[in-house]
Structure formats: structure tokens, C-alpha cells
């Protein structure tokens, strides 16, 4: 008795979907609902889920072929513009960063306020040294 009532309830919810959706997925959705009801899922939950899906199918616009073609043409045009801008850009050599090290000022010393770790840091961790200068400039 409860199975037939649940089947009627989910069938009514499935009839709320658009006709095209029902032709493609209706039989499968009805079979899934029947299996879920048989496994103990309340029919009202299944019907509620199907009603939410039906509302989503009716309310969310699906892109048509015209919209898809226009979007594709727009993407091709943007790609072509990007390639042409890349080809027309001036070909100046990139500046390399200097690899020489700047000698540290001799008057900089490690800060006495920096805590000394009791245990050496683990392998692969970064170590940070804090330097203090008495002249108000960074070292």
C-alpha cells in the first residue's frame, strides 16, 4: 500500500519536469525512485528532490545553438587578437637578475633579542636570522 502511494507521489513529481527531460530520463528516474523506496528512503524525500530538480529544469536557461555559436566565435576572436598582440610586441631582451652578492655591512650584528632555539630545526625548514643595526638603517 505504501509502495503504491510512494510511486504515485514520485510519478506526480516526475510529471512536473519538461517533456523533453521526461522523454530522455523519465523511465530511469521512475525506476530509481522505486528502488530507493524499496530500500527504505521516504517517498516524500524523493518527491521533494524531484520537484526541486523540475523547478531547476524550468527556471535555468539552457544555451541554444545560436548562443553556443556566438560564444565560440567570440572565443576565437579573442584568441586571434591575443596572438596578434603577442606577435606585435617589441622583442626586447629580458633583464637578468644580478647573481652577485652584495657584501653585508661589518657593523651589523645578530640581535641579542632573537631567541636561540633549544632544539635544532628539522631538516627542510627555513631558518631566519634577525639583524639589528645601531645606525637606524637596515643591513
Short mmCIF file of N, CA, C and O in Angstrom, two decimals:
data_model
loop_
_atom_site.label_atom_id
_atom_site.label_comp_id
_atom_site.label_asym_id
_atom_site.label_seq_id
_atom_site.Cartn_x
_atom_site.Cartn_y
_atom_site.Cartn_z
N UNK A 1 0.83 -1.19 0.00
CA UNK A 1 0.00 0.00 0.00
C UNK A 1 0.87 1.25 0.00
O UNK A 1 0.66 2.15 -0.78
N UNK A 2 1.87 1.28 0.92
CA UNK A 2 2.73 2.45 1.00
C UNK A 2 3.59 2.57 -0.25
O UNK A 2 3.91 3.66 -0.69
N UNK A 3 3.96 1.44 -0.88
CA UNK A 3 4.75 1.47 -2.10
C UNK A 3 4.00 2.10 -3.25
O UNK A 3 4.54 2.88 -4.01
N UNK A 4 2.70 1.78 -3.39
CA UNK A 4 1.92 2.35 -4.48
C UNK A 4 1.68 3.84 -4.26
O UNK A 4 1.68 4.62 -5.21
N UNK A 5 1.48 4.23 -2.99
CA UNK A 5 1.30 5.65 -2.69
C UNK A 5 2.59 6.42 -2.99
O UNK A 5 2.57 7.51 -3.57
N UNK A 6 3.75 5.83 -2.61
CA UNK A 6 5.03 6.46 -2.90
C UNK A 6 5.31 6.54 -4.39
O UNK A 6 5.84 7.54 -4.88
N UNK A 7 4.92 5.51 -5.11
CA UNK A 7 5.10 5.50 -6.56
C UNK A 7 4.24 6.57 -7.21
O UNK A 7 4.69 7.26 -8.13
N UNK A 8 3.00 6.71 -6.73
CA UNK A 8 2.12 7.76 -7.27
C UNK A 8 2.68 9.15 -6.97
O UNK A 8 2.63 10.04 -7.82
N UNK A 9 3.22 9.32 -5.76
CA UNK A 9 3.77 10.62 -5.36
C UNK A 9 4.98 10.99 -6.21
O UNK A 9 5.07 12.11 -6.72
N UNK A 10 5.90 10.06 -6.38
CA UNK A 10 7.09 10.35 -7.20
C UNK A 10 6.72 10.49 -8.67
O UNK A 10 7.31 11.29 -9.39
N UNK A 11 5.72 9.73 -9.13
CA UNK A 11 5.26 9.87 -10.51
C UNK A 11 4.68 11.26 -10.77
O UNK A 11 4.92 11.85 -11.82
N UNK A 12 3.94 11.78 -9.79
CA UNK A 12 3.39 13.14 -9.93
C UNK A 12 4.52 14.17 -9.96
O UNK A 12 4.46 15.14 -10.72
N UNK A 13 5.56 13.95 -9.14
CA UNK A 13 6.69 14.87 -9.15
C UNK A 13 7.43 14.81 -10.48
O UNK A 13 7.88 15.83 -11.01
N UNK A 14 7.56 13.62 -11.04
CA UNK A 14 8.24 13.47 -12.34
C UNK A 14 7.47 14.13 -13.47
O UNK A 14 8.07 14.60 -14.44
N UNK A 15 6.14 14.19 -13.35
CA UNK A 15 5.33 14.85 -14.39
C UNK A 15 5.54 16.36 -14.40
O UNK A 15 5.15 17.03 -15.35
N UNK A 16 6.19 16.90 -13.37
CA UNK A 16 6.46 18.34 -13.34
C UNK A 16 7.66 18.73 -14.20
O UNK A 16 7.88 19.91 -14.46
N UNK A 17 8.46 17.76 -14.62
CA UNK A 17 9.61 18.05 -15.47
C UNK A 17 9.15 18.41 -16.88
O UNK A 17 8.06 18.02 -17.31
N UNK A 18 9.98 19.12 -17.64
CA UNK A 18 9.64 19.40 -19.04
C UNK A 18 9.54 18.10 -19.84
O UNK A 18 10.17 17.09 -19.51
N UNK A 19 8.76 18.13 -20.92
CA UNK A 19 8.50 16.92 -21.70
C UNK A 19 9.78 16.32 -22.28
O UNK A 19 9.96 15.10 -22.30
N UNK A 20 10.69 17.15 -22.74
CA UNK A 20 11.94 16.64 -23.30
C UNK A 20 12.77 15.90 -22.26
O UNK A 20 13.37 14.85 -22.55
N UNK A 21 12.79 16.42 -21.06
CA UNK A 21 13.52 15.76 -19.98
C UNK A 21 12.87 14.42 -19.66
O UNK A 21 13.56 13.42 -19.46
N UNK A 22 11.55 14.40 -19.61
CA UNK A 22 10.84 13.15 -19.29
C UNK A 22 11.08 12.09 -20.36
O UNK A 22 11.22 10.91 -20.04
N UNK A 23 11.15 12.50 -21.64
CA UNK A 23 11.42 11.52 -22.69
C UNK A 23 12.81 10.90 -22.53
O UNK A 23 12.99 9.71 -22.75
N UNK A 24 13.79 11.73 -22.17
CA UNK A 24 15.16 11.23 -22.04
C UNK A 24 15.40 10.48 -20.75
O UNK A 24 16.10 9.48 -20.72
N UNK A 25 14.88 11.00 -19.61
CA UNK A 25 15.26 10.47 -18.30
C UNK A 25 14.11 9.95 -17.46
O UNK A 25 14.35 9.46 -16.35
N UNK A 26 12.90 10.04 -17.91
CA UNK A 26 11.74 9.72 -17.08
C UNK A 26 11.70 8.28 -16.60
O UNK A 26 11.46 8.02 -15.41
N UNK A 27 11.93 7.33 -17.51
CA UNK A 27 11.87 5.91 -17.11
C UNK A 27 12.96 5.58 -16.09
O UNK A 27 12.71 4.88 -15.10
N UNK A 28 14.15 6.09 -16.34
CA UNK A 28 15.26 5.85 -15.41
C UNK A 28 14.99 6.47 -14.04
O UNK A 28 15.26 5.86 -13.00
N UNK A 29 14.45 7.69 -14.01
CA UNK A 29 14.16 8.35 -12.73
C UNK A 29 13.05 7.62 -11.98
O UNK A 29 13.12 7.48 -10.75
N UNK A 30 12.05 7.11 -12.69
CA UNK A 30 10.97 6.36 -12.03
C UNK A 30 11.52 5.05 -11.44
O UNK A 30 11.16 4.68 -10.31
N UNK A 31 12.40 4.38 -12.18
CA UNK A 31 12.99 3.15 -11.67
C UNK A 31 13.88 3.42 -10.45
O UNK A 31 13.83 2.68 -9.47
N UNK A 32 14.64 4.51 -10.52
CA UNK A 32 15.48 4.88 -9.38
C UNK A 32 14.63 5.18 -8.15
O UNK A 32 14.94 4.75 -7.04
N UNK A 33 13.54 5.90 -8.33
CA UNK A 33 12.65 6.20 -7.21
C UNK A 33 12.08 4.93 -6.61
O UNK A 33 12.02 4.78 -5.38
N UNK A 34 11.68 3.98 -7.47
CA UNK A 34 11.12 2.73 -6.97
C UNK A 34 12.16 1.95 -6.16
O UNK A 34 11.86 1.42 -5.08
N UNK A 35 13.41 1.93 -6.64
CA UNK A 35 14.48 1.23 -5.90
C UNK A 35 14.79 1.91 -4.57
O UNK A 35 15.02 1.24 -3.56
N UNK A 36 14.78 3.23 -4.56
CA UNK A 36 15.05 3.96 -3.32
C UNK A 36 13.94 3.74 -2.30
O UNK A 36 14.21 3.57 -1.11
N UNK A 37 12.70 3.72 -2.76
CA UNK A 37 11.57 3.48 -1.86
C UNK A 37 11.66 2.06 -1.29
O UNK A 37 11.44 1.83 -0.10
N UNK A 38 12.01 1.12 -2.15
CA UNK A 38 12.15 -0.27 -1.70
C UNK A 38 13.27 -0.41 -0.65
O UNK A 38 13.16 -1.21 0.27
N UNK A 39 14.34 0.41 -0.76
CA UNK A 39 15.43 0.36 0.20
C UNK A 39 15.14 1.13 1.48
O UNK A 39 15.97 1.15 2.39
N UNK A 40 14.01 1.82 1.56
CA UNK A 40 13.61 2.48 2.80
C UNK A 40 13.66 3.99 2.79
O UNK A 40 13.38 4.62 3.81
N UNK A 41 14.01 4.61 1.69
CA UNK A 41 14.01 6.06 1.62
C UNK A 41 12.57 6.55 1.56
O UNK A 41 11.78 6.04 0.77
N UNK A 42 12.20 7.53 2.40
CA UNK A 42 10.83 8.03 2.37
C UNK A 42 10.47 8.63 1.01
O UNK A 42 11.25 9.37 0.42
N UNK A 43 9.30 8.28 0.52
CA UNK A 43 8.85 8.74 -0.79
C UNK A 43 8.72 10.26 -0.84
O UNK A 43 8.95 10.87 -1.89
N UNK A 44 8.39 10.87 0.29
CA UNK A 44 8.24 12.33 0.30
C UNK A 44 9.58 13.02 0.04
O UNK A 44 9.63 14.07 -0.59
N UNK A 45 10.67 12.42 0.51
CA UNK A 45 12.00 12.99 0.26
C UNK A 45 12.36 12.88 -1.21
O UNK A 45 12.91 13.81 -1.81
N UNK A 46 12.06 11.74 -1.81
CA UNK A 46 12.35 11.55 -3.23
C UNK A 46 11.52 12.51 -4.07
O UNK A 46 12.03 13.17 -4.98
N UNK A 47 10.24 12.62 -3.74
CA UNK A 47 9.36 13.53 -4.48
C UNK A 47 9.83 14.98 -4.32
O UNK A 47 9.82 15.75 -5.29
N UNK A 48 10.26 15.36 -3.12
CA UNK A 48 10.78 16.72 -2.91
C UNK A 48 12.01 16.98 -3.75
O UNK A 48 12.17 18.07 -4.32
N UNK A 49 12.90 15.99 -3.82
CA UNK A 49 14.10 16.13 -4.63
C UNK A 49 13.75 16.27 -6.11
O UNK A 49 14.31 17.09 -6.83
N UNK A 50 12.79 15.47 -6.56
CA UNK A 50 12.37 15.55 -7.96
C UNK A 50 11.67 16.89 -8.25
O UNK A 50 11.85 17.44 -9.33
N UNK A 51 10.91 17.41 -7.31
CA UNK A 51 10.26 18.71 -7.53
C UNK A 51 11.31 19.83 -7.63
O UNK A 51 11.18 20.73 -8.45
N UNK A 52 12.34 19.77 -6.78
CA UNK A 52 13.42 20.77 -6.86
C UNK A 52 14.14 20.67 -8.20
O UNK A 52 14.46 21.69 -8.83
N UNK A 53 14.37 19.45 -8.67
CA UNK A 53 15.01 19.28 -9.97
C UNK A 53 14.14 19.78 -11.11
O UNK A 53 14.64 20.37 -12.07
N UNK A 54 12.84 19.56 -11.01
CA UNK A 54 11.92 20.04 -12.04
C UNK A 54 11.92 21.57 -12.09
O UNK A 54 11.95 22.16 -13.17
N UNK A 55 11.91 22.20 -10.92
CA UNK A 55 11.96 23.67 -10.89
C UNK A 55 13.26 24.17 -11.51
O UNK A 55 13.26 25.15 -12.27
N UNK A 56 14.36 23.50 -11.22
CA UNK A 56 15.65 23.89 -11.78
C UNK A 56 15.63 23.74 -13.31
O UNK A 56 16.14 24.60 -14.03
N UNK A 57 15.06 22.68 -13.80
CA UNK A 57 14.98 22.47 -15.26
C UNK A 57 14.15 23.55 -15.94
O UNK A 57 14.46 23.97 -17.05
N UNK A 58 13.06 23.98 -15.30
CA UNK A 58 12.21 25.00 -15.90
C UNK A 58 12.82 26.40 -15.79
O UNK A 58 12.66 27.21 -16.70
N UNK A 59 13.52 26.68 -14.69
CA UNK A 59 13.97 28.05 -14.44
C UNK A 59 15.34 28.39 -15.01
O UNK A 59 15.59 29.53 -15.37
N UNK A 60 16.24 27.42 -15.05
CA UNK A 60 17.58 27.72 -15.55
C UNK A 60 17.60 27.65 -17.07
O UNK A 60 17.21 26.65 -17.65
N UNK A 61 18.08 28.71 -17.71
CA UNK A 61 18.11 28.70 -19.18
C UNK A 61 19.18 27.75 -19.70
O UNK A 61 20.26 27.64 -19.13
N UNK A 62 18.86 27.06 -20.74
CA UNK A 62 19.81 26.18 -21.41
C UNK A 62 20.30 26.89 -22.67
O UNK A 62 19.50 27.40 -23.46
N UNK A 63 21.62 26.94 -22.86
CA UNK A 63 22.11 27.65 -24.05
C UNK A 63 21.71 26.92 -25.32
O UNK A 63 21.82 25.70 -25.42
N UNK A 64 21.21 27.70 -26.27
CA UNK A 64 20.82 27.13 -27.55
C UNK A 64 22.01 27.09 -28.49
O UNK A 64 23.12 27.50 -28.17
N UNK A 65 21.78 26.61 -29.69
CA UNK A 65 22.86 26.50 -30.66
C UNK A 65 23.35 27.88 -31.09
O UNK A 65 24.52 28.08 -31.32
N UNK A 66 22.45 28.86 -31.19
CA UNK A 66 22.84 30.20 -31.60
C UNK A 66 23.76 30.83 -30.56
O UNK A 66 24.78 31.43 -30.90
N UNK A 67 23.43 30.66 -29.30
CA UNK A 67 24.26 31.21 -28.22
C UNK A 67 25.61 30.51 -28.20
O UNK A 67 26.66 31.14 -28.04
N UNK A 68 25.64 29.20 -28.40
CA UNK A 68 26.89 28.46 -28.40
C UNK A 68 27.77 28.89 -29.56
O UNK A 68 28.99 29.03 -29.42
N UNK A 69 27.20 29.11 -30.73
CA UNK A 69 27.97 29.54 -31.89
C UNK A 69 28.55 30.94 -31.67
O UNK A 69 29.70 31.21 -32.02
N UNK A 70 27.77 31.82 -31.07
CA UNK A 70 28.25 33.17 -30.80
C UNK A 70 29.38 33.15 -29.77
O UNK A 70 30.38 33.85 -29.92
N UNK A 71 29.25 32.32 -28.76
CA UNK A 71 30.31 32.21 -27.75
C UNK A 71 31.58 31.64 -28.36
O UNK A 71 32.69 32.10 -28.05
N UNK A 72 31.46 30.67 -29.23
CA UNK A 72 32.62 30.08 -29.89
C UNK A 72 33.31 31.13 -30.77
O UNK A 72 34.54 31.24 -30.77
N UNK A 73 32.54 31.89 -31.52
CA UNK A 73 33.11 32.93 -32.37
C UNK A 73 33.82 33.99 -31.54
O UNK A 73 34.89 34.48 -31.91
N UNK A 74 33.25 34.34 -30.40
CA UNK A 74 33.88 35.32 -29.52
C UNK A 74 35.20 34.80 -28.97
O UNK A 74 36.19 35.53 -28.91
N UNK A 75 35.24 33.53 -28.59
CA UNK A 75 36.49 32.95 -28.09
C UNK A 75 37.56 32.89 -29.17
O UNK A 75 38.74 33.16 -28.91
N UNK A 76 37.19 32.55 -30.40
CA UNK A 76 38.15 32.51 -31.50
C UNK A 76 38.69 33.91 -31.77
O UNK A 76 39.90 34.09 -31.96
N UNK A 77 37.83 34.91 -31.76
CA UNK A 77 38.27 36.28 -32.00
C UNK A 77 39.20 36.75 -30.89
O UNK A 77 40.23 37.39 -31.17
N UNK A 78 38.89 36.45 -29.65
CA UNK A 78 39.77 36.85 -28.54
C UNK A 78 41.11 36.16 -28.63
O UNK A 78 42.16 36.76 -28.38
N UNK A 79 41.12 34.89 -29.01
CA UNK A 79 42.38 34.17 -29.17
C UNK A 79 43.22 34.74 -30.29
O UNK A 79 44.44 34.88 -30.18
N UNK A 80 42.59 35.06 -31.42
CA UNK A 80 43.31 35.64 -32.55
C UNK A 80 43.88 37.00 -32.18
O UNK A 80 45.01 37.35 -32.55
N UNK A 81 43.14 37.79 -31.44
CA UNK A 81 43.62 39.09 -31.00
C UNK A 81 44.82 38.94 -30.07
O UNK A 81 45.81 39.66 -30.18
N UNK A 82 44.75 37.97 -29.17
CA UNK A 82 45.87 37.74 -28.25
C UNK A 82 47.12 37.30 -28.97
O UNK A 82 48.23 37.74 -28.65
N UNK A 83 46.99 36.47 -29.98
CA UNK A 83 48.15 36.01 -30.75
C UNK A 83 48.74 37.17 -31.52
O UNK A 83 49.97 37.35 -31.55
N UNK A 84 47.90 37.99 -32.15
CA UNK A 84 48.43 39.11 -32.93
C UNK A 84 49.11 40.14 -32.04
O UNK A 84 50.13 40.70 -32.41
N UNK A 85 48.59 40.39 -30.85
CA UNK A 85 49.24 41.32 -29.92
C UNK A 85 50.57 40.75 -29.47
O UNK A 85 51.56 41.46 -29.36
N UNK A 86 50.63 39.46 -29.26
CA UNK A 86 51.89 38.82 -28.86
C UNK A 86 52.94 38.90 -29.94
O UNK A 86 54.13 39.04 -29.67
N UNK A 87 52.52 38.80 -31.20
CA UNK A 87 53.48 38.88 -32.30
C UNK A 87 53.96 40.31 -32.54
O UNK A 87 55.07 40.52 -33.01
N UNK A 88 53.12 41.29 -32.25
CA UNK A 88 53.48 42.68 -32.49
C UNK A 88 54.23 43.33 -31.33
O UNK A 88 54.74 44.43 -31.45
N UNK A 89 54.33 42.66 -30.19
CA UNK A 89 55.00 43.23 -29.03
C UNK A 89 56.49 43.36 -29.34
O UNK A 89 57.07 42.56 -30.05
N UNK A 90 57.13 44.41 -28.80
CA UNK A 90 58.57 44.58 -29.05
C UNK A 90 59.35 43.43 -28.44
O UNK A 90 59.06 42.96 -27.34
N UNK A 91 60.35 42.98 -29.16
CA UNK A 91 61.16 41.85 -28.72
C UNK A 91 62.40 42.37 -28.01
O UNK A 91 63.49 42.33 -28.55
N UNK A 92 62.24 42.89 -26.82
CA UNK A 92 63.37 43.38 -26.04
C UNK A 92 63.89 42.24 -25.17
O UNK A 92 63.11 41.45 -24.66
N UNK A 93 65.22 42.16 -25.01
CA UNK A 93 65.74 41.08 -24.16
C UNK A 93 65.35 41.31 -22.71
O UNK A 93 65.25 42.43 -22.24
N UNK A 94 65.12 40.23 -22.04
CA UNK A 94 64.76 40.32 -20.62
C UNK A 94 65.98 40.64 -19.80
O UNK A 94 67.09 40.21 -20.11
N UNK A 95 65.80 41.40 -18.75
CA UNK A 95 66.91 41.72 -17.85
C UNK A 95 67.06 40.58 -16.85
O UNK A 95 66.11 40.20 -16.20
N UNK A 96 68.28 40.13 -16.74
CA UNK A 96 68.55 39.06 -15.78
C UNK A 96 68.81 39.67 -14.42
O UNK A 96 69.39 40.74 -14.29
N UNK A 97 68.40 38.98 -13.41
CA UNK A 97 68.67 39.44 -12.05
C UNK A 97 70.15 39.24 -11.75
O UNK A 97 70.79 38.32 -12.23
N UNK A 98 70.68 40.11 -10.96
CA UNK A 98 72.09 40.02 -10.59
C UNK A 98 72.29 38.83 -9.66
O UNK A 98 71.55 38.64 -8.71
N UNK A 99 73.32 38.04 -9.95
CA UNK A 99 73.61 36.89 -9.10
C UNK A 99 74.74 37.16 -8.14
O UNK A 99 75.05 36.34 -7.30
N UNK A 100 75.37 38.33 -8.27
CA UNK A 100 76.45 38.64 -7.34
C UNK A 100 75.85 39.08 -6.00
O UNK A 100 74.81 39.72 -5.96
N UNK A 101 76.51 38.71 -4.93
CA UNK A 101 76.00 39.05 -3.61
C UNK A 101 76.60 40.37 -3.15
O UNK A 101 77.78 40.64 -3.35
N UNK A 102 75.78 41.18 -2.55
CA UNK A 102 76.22 42.45 -2.00
C UNK A 102 76.84 42.17 -0.64
O UNK A 102 76.23 41.50 0.19
N UNK A 103 78.06 42.65 -0.40
CA UNK A 103 78.67 42.37 0.91
C UNK A 103 77.88 43.05 2.03
O UNK A 103 77.42 44.18 1.88
N UNK A 104 77.73 42.33 3.12
CA UNK A 104 76.99 42.84 4.26
C UNK A 104 77.87 43.83 5.02
O UNK A 104 79.08 43.66 5.12
N UNK A 105 77.25 44.85 5.54
CA UNK A 105 78.00 45.84 6.32
C UNK A 105 78.60 45.16 7.55
O UNK A 105 77.99 44.29 8.17
N UNK A 106 79.81 45.56 7.89
CA UNK A 106 80.51 44.91 9.00
C UNK A 106 79.95 45.32 10.35
O UNK A 106 80.17 44.64 11.34
N UNK A 107 79.24 46.42 10.42
CA UNK A 107 78.73 46.88 11.70
C UNK A 107 77.41 46.23 12.09
O UNK A 107 76.90 46.47 13.16
N UNK A 108 76.82 45.41 11.20
CA UNK A 108 75.58 44.71 11.55
C UNK A 108 75.93 43.48 12.37
O UNK A 108 76.89 42.79 12.09
N UNK A 109 75.14 43.21 13.36
CA UNK A 109 75.41 42.07 14.23
C UNK A 109 74.09 41.37 14.53
O UNK A 109 73.03 41.98 14.46
N UNK A 110 74.15 40.11 14.87
CA UNK A 110 72.91 39.42 15.23
C UNK A 110 72.28 40.06 16.45
O UNK A 110 72.99 40.50 17.36
N UNK A 111 70.97 40.14 16.47
CA UNK A 111 70.26 40.75 17.59
C UNK A 111 70.35 39.84 18.81
O UNK A 111 70.22 38.63 18.71
N UNK A 112 70.57 40.45 19.95
CA UNK A 112 70.60 39.67 21.19
C UNK A 112 69.18 39.33 21.64
O UNK A 112 69.01 38.50 22.51
N UNK A 113 68.18 39.99 21.03
CA UNK A 113 66.79 39.72 21.38
C UNK A 113 66.23 38.49 20.67
O UNK A 113 65.18 38.02 21.02
N UNK A 114 66.92 38.00 19.64
CA UNK A 114 66.42 36.84 18.91
C UNK A 114 66.57 35.60 19.77
O UNK A 114 67.63 35.36 20.32
N UNK A 115 65.51 34.81 19.91
CA UNK A 115 65.61 33.62 20.75
C UNK A 115 66.49 32.56 20.08
O UNK A 115 66.53 32.42 18.88
N UNK A 116 67.23 31.88 20.90
CA UNK A 116 68.08 30.80 20.42
C UNK A 116 67.29 29.51 20.59
O UNK A 116 66.86 29.19 21.70
N UNK A 117 67.11 28.76 19.50
CA UNK A 117 66.31 27.54 19.64
C UNK A 117 67.04 26.50 20.48
O UNK A 117 68.25 26.33 20.37
N UNK A 118 66.29 25.81 21.34
CA UNK A 118 66.88 24.78 22.19
C UNK A 118 67.16 23.52 21.39
O UNK A 118 68.09 22.79 21.69
N UNK A 119 66.35 23.28 20.37
CA UNK A 119 66.49 22.10 19.53
C UNK A 119 66.79 22.58 18.12
O UNK A 119 66.16 23.52 17.65
N UNK A 120 67.73 21.97 17.43
CA UNK A 120 67.98 22.41 16.05
C UNK A 120 66.74 22.19 15.19
O UNK A 120 65.98 21.25 15.42
N UNK A 121 66.52 23.06 14.21
CA UNK A 121 65.32 22.93 13.38
C UNK A 121 65.36 21.65 12.56
O UNK A 121 66.42 21.10 12.28
N UNK A 122 64.18 21.19 12.17
CA UNK A 122 64.06 19.97 11.38
C UNK A 122 64.64 20.20 9.99
O UNK A 122 64.75 21.34 9.51
N UNK A 123 65.01 19.14 9.35
CA UNK A 123 65.57 19.22 8.01
C UNK A 123 64.50 19.76 7.06
O UNK A 123 63.36 19.34 7.09
N UNK A 124 64.89 20.72 6.24
CA UNK A 124 63.97 21.28 5.26
C UNK A 124 63.22 22.50 5.75
O UNK A 124 62.44 23.06 5.02
N UNK A 125 63.43 22.94 7.00
CA UNK A 125 62.74 24.13 7.47
C UNK A 125 63.63 25.34 7.25
O UNK A 125 64.87 25.24 7.26
N UNK A 126 63.03 26.47 7.02
CA UNK A 126 63.77 27.70 6.79
C UNK A 126 64.25 28.28 8.12
O UNK A 126 63.56 28.21 9.13
N UNK A 127 65.46 28.82 8.10
CA UNK A 127 65.99 29.48 9.29
C UNK A 127 66.02 30.97 9.03
O UNK A 127 66.40 31.41 7.96
N UNK A 128 65.61 31.76 10.01
CA UNK A 128 65.55 33.21 9.88
C UNK A 128 66.49 33.82 10.90
O UNK A 128 66.45 33.49 12.08
N UNK A 129 67.37 34.71 10.43
CA UNK A 129 68.27 35.43 11.34
C UNK A 129 67.82 36.88 11.39
O UNK A 129 67.54 37.48 10.36
N UNK A 130 67.73 37.45 12.57
CA UNK A 130 67.32 38.84 12.74
C UNK A 130 68.58 39.65 13.02
O UNK A 130 69.35 39.35 13.93
N UNK A 131 68.77 40.68 12.23
CA UNK A 131 69.95 41.52 12.38
C UNK A 131 69.50 42.89 12.89
O UNK A 131 68.51 43.43 12.44
N UNK A 132 70.28 43.44 13.80
CA UNK A 132 69.98 44.77 14.32
C UNK A 132 71.14 45.69 14.01
O UNK A 132 72.29 45.30 14.08
N UNK A 133 70.83 46.90 13.63
CA UNK A 133 71.87 47.87 13.31
C UNK A 133 71.69 49.06 14.25
O UNK A 133 70.59 49.48 14.53
N UNK A 134 72.81 49.60 14.67
CA UNK A 134 72.73 50.73 15.60
C UNK A 134 72.59 52.05 14.91
O UNK A 134 72.48 53.08 15.58
N UNK A 135 72.55 52.10 13.60
CA UNK A 135 72.53 53.37 12.90
C UNK A 135 71.19 53.70 12.28
O UNK A 135 71.07 54.69 11.55
N UNK A 136 70.13 52.91 12.53
CA UNK A 136 68.80 53.20 12.03
C UNK A 136 68.59 52.78 10.59
O UNK A 136 67.58 53.09 10.01
N UNK A 137 69.52 52.09 9.99
CA UNK A 137 69.37 51.61 8.63
C UNK A 137 69.31 50.08 8.65
O UNK A 137 69.89 49.46 9.53
N UNK A 138 68.68 49.54 7.66
CA UNK A 138 68.65 48.08 7.60
C UNK A 138 69.94 47.60 6.97
O UNK A 138 70.58 48.27 6.19
N UNK A 139 70.34 46.40 7.35
CA UNK A 139 71.60 45.85 6.84
C UNK A 139 71.33 44.82 5.78
O UNK A 139 70.48 44.04 5.83
#
